[in-house]
PDB file of C-alpha atoms in Angstrom:
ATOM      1  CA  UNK V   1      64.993  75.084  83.864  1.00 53.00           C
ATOM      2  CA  UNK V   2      68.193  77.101  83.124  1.00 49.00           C
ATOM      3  CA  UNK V   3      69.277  79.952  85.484  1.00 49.00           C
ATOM      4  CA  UNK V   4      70.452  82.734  82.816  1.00 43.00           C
ATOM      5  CA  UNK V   5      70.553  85.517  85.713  1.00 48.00           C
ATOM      6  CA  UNK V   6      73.302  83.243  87.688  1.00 56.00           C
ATOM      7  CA  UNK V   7      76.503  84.465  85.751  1.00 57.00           C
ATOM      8  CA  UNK V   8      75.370  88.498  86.826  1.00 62.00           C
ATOM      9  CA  UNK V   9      75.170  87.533  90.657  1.00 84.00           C
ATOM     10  CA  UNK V  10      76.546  90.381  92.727  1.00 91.00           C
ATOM     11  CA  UNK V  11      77.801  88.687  96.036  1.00 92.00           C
ATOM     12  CA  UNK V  12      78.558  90.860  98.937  1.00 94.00           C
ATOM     13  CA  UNK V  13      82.057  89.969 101.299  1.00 95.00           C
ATOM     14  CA  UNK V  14      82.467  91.366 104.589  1.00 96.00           C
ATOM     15  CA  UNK V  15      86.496  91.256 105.673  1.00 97.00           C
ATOM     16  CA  UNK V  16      86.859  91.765 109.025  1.00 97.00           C
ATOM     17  CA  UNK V  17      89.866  93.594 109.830  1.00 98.00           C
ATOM     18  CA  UNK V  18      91.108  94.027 113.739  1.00 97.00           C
ATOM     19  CA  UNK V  19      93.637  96.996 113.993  1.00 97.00           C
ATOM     20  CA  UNK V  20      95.627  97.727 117.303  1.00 95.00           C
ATOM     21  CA  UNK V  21      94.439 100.631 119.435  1.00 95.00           C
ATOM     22  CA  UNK V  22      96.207 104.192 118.962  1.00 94.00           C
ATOM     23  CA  UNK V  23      95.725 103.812 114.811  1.00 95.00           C
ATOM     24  CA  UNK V  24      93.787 106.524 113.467  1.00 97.00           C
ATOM     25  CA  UNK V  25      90.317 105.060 112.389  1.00 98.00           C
ATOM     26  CA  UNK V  26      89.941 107.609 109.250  1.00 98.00           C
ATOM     27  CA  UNK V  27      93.376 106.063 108.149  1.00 98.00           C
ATOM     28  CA  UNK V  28      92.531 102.263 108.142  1.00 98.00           C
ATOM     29  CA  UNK V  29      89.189 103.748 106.298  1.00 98.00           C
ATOM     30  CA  UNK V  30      91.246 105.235 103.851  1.00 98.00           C
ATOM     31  CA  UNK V  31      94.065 102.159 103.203  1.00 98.00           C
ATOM     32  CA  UNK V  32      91.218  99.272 103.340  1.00 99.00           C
ATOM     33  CA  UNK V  33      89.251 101.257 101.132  1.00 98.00           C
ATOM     34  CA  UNK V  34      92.578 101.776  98.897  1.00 98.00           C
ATOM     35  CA  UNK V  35      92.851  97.948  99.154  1.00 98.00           C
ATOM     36  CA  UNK V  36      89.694  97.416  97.900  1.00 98.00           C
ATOM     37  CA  UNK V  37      89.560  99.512  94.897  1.00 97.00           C
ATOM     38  CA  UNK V  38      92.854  98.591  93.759  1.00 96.00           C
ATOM     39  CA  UNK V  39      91.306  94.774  93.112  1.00 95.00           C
ATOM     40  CA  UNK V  40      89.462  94.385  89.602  1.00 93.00           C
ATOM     41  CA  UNK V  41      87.655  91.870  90.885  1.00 92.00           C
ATOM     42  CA  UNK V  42      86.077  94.411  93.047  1.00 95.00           C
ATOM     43  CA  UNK V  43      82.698  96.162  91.875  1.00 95.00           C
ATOM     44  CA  UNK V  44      83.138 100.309  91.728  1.00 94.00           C
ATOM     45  CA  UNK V  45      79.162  99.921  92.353  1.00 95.00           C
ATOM     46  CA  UNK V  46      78.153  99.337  94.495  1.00 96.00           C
ATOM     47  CA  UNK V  47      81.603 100.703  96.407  1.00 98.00           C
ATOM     48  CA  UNK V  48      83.183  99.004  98.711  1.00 98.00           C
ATOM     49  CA  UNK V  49      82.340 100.395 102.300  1.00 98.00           C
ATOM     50  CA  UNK V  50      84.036 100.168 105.614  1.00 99.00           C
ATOM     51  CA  UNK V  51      82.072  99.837 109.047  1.00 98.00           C
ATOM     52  CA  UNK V  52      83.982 100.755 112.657  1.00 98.00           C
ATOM     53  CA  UNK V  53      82.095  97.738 114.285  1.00 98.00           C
ATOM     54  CA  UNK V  54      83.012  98.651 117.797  1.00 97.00           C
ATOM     55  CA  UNK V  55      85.895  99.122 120.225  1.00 97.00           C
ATOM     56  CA  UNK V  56      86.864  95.134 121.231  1.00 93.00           C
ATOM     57  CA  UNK V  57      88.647  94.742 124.230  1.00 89.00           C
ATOM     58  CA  UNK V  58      92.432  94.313 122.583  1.00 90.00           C
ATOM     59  CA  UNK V  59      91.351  96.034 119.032  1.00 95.00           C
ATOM     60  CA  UNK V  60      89.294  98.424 116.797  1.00 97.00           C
ATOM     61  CA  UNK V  61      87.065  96.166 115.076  1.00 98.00           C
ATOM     62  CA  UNK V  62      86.062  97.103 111.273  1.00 98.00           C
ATOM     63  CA  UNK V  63      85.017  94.979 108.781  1.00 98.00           C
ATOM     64  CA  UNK V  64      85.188  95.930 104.800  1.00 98.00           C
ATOM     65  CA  UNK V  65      82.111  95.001 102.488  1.00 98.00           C
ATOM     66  CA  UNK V  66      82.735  94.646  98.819  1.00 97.00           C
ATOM     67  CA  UNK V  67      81.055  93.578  96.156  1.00 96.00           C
ATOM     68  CA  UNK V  68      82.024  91.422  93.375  1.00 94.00           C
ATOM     69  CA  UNK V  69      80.430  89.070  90.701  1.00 91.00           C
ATOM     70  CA  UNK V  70      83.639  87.391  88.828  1.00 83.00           C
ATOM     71  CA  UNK V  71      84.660  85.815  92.094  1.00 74.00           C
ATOM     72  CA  UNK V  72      80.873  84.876  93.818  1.00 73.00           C
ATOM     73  CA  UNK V  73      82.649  81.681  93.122  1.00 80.00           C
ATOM     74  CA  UNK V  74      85.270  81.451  94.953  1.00 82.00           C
ATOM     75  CA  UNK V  75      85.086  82.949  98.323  1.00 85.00           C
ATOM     76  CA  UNK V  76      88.147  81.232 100.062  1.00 90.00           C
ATOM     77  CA  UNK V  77      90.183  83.022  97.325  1.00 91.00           C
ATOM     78  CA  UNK V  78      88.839  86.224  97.614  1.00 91.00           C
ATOM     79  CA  UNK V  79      89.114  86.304 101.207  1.00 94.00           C
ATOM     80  CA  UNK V  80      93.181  85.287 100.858  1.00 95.00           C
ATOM     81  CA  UNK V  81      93.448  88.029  98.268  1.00 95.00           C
ATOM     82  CA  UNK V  82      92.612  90.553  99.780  1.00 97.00           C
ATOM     83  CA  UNK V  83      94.180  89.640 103.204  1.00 97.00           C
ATOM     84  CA  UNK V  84      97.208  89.583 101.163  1.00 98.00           C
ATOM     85  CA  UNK V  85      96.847  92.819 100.047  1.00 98.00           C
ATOM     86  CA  UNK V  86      95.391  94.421 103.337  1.00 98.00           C
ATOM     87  CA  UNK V  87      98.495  92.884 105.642  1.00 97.00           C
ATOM     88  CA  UNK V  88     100.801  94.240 103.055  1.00 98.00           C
ATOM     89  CA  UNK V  89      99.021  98.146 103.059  1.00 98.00           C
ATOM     90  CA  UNK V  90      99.187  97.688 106.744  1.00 98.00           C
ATOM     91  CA  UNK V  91     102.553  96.808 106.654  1.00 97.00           C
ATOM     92  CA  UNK V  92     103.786  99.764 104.544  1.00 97.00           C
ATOM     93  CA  UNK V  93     101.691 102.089 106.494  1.00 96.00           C
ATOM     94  CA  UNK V  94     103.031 100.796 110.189  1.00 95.00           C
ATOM     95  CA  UNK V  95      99.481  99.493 110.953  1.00 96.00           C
ATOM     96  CA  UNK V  96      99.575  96.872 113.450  1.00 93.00           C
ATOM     97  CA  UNK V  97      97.168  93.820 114.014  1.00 90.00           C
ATOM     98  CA  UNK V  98      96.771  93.144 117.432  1.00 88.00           C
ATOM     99  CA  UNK V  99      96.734  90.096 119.264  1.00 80.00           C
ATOM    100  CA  UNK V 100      95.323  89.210 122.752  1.00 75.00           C
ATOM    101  CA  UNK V 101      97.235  89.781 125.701  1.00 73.00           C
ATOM    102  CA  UNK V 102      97.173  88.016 129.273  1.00 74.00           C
ATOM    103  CA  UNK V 103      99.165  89.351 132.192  1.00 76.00           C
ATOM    104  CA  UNK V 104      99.945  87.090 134.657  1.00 82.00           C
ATOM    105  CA  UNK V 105     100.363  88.178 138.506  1.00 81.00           C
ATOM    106  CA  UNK V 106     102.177  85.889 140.470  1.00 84.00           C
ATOM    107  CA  UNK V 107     101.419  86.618 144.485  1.00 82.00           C
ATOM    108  CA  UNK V 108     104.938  84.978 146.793  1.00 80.00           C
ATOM    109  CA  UNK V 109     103.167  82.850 149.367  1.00 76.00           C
ATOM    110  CA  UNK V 110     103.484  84.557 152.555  1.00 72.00           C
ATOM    111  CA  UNK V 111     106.369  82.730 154.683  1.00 68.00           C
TER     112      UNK V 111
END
């Protein structure tokens, strides 16, 4: 049996992008989705989409979906890519990626 409809797959990647509090949500919409369409590996249709996920406790939370069927392949690579690309829009944009934070209180023993 020979699989002829294998080489049209469309495979769908969700990126998941954290982006430091104080960032205008409508703007990392707007970059990730200029990320996304700037990549020819990455299907028009169905567009690429970005989802707010949810407030975290040290980040925004979004993830991007695209869609894609010359890299269904190779998902390692098309995750890199377009990390790539997103940490360098961020970058030019002054978009930061946050990172958790513990603070520490240290009590003096009572002498």
């Amino acid at each position: 049996m020979i699989n002829r409809s294998l080489d049209d797959e469309i495979v769908r990647y969700r990126i998941p992008v954290n982006v430091a509090y104080g960032t205008d949500p409508n703007t990392i919409r707007d970059v990730l989705l200029q990320v996304a369409g700037s990549k020819p590996y990455v299907l028009s249709e169905p567009p690429p989409v970005v989802i707010f996920e949810e407030f975290g406790d040290s980040a925004m939370k979004f993830f991007l979906w695209v869609w894609t069927r010359e890299m269904s392949h190779k998902p390692m690579v098309l995750r890199s890519e377009l990390n790539f690309a997103i940490n360098e829009a961020f970058t030019e944009h002054g978009i930061r990626i946050p990172f958790p934070q513990l603070d520490v209180h240290v009590k003096q023993p009572i002498s």
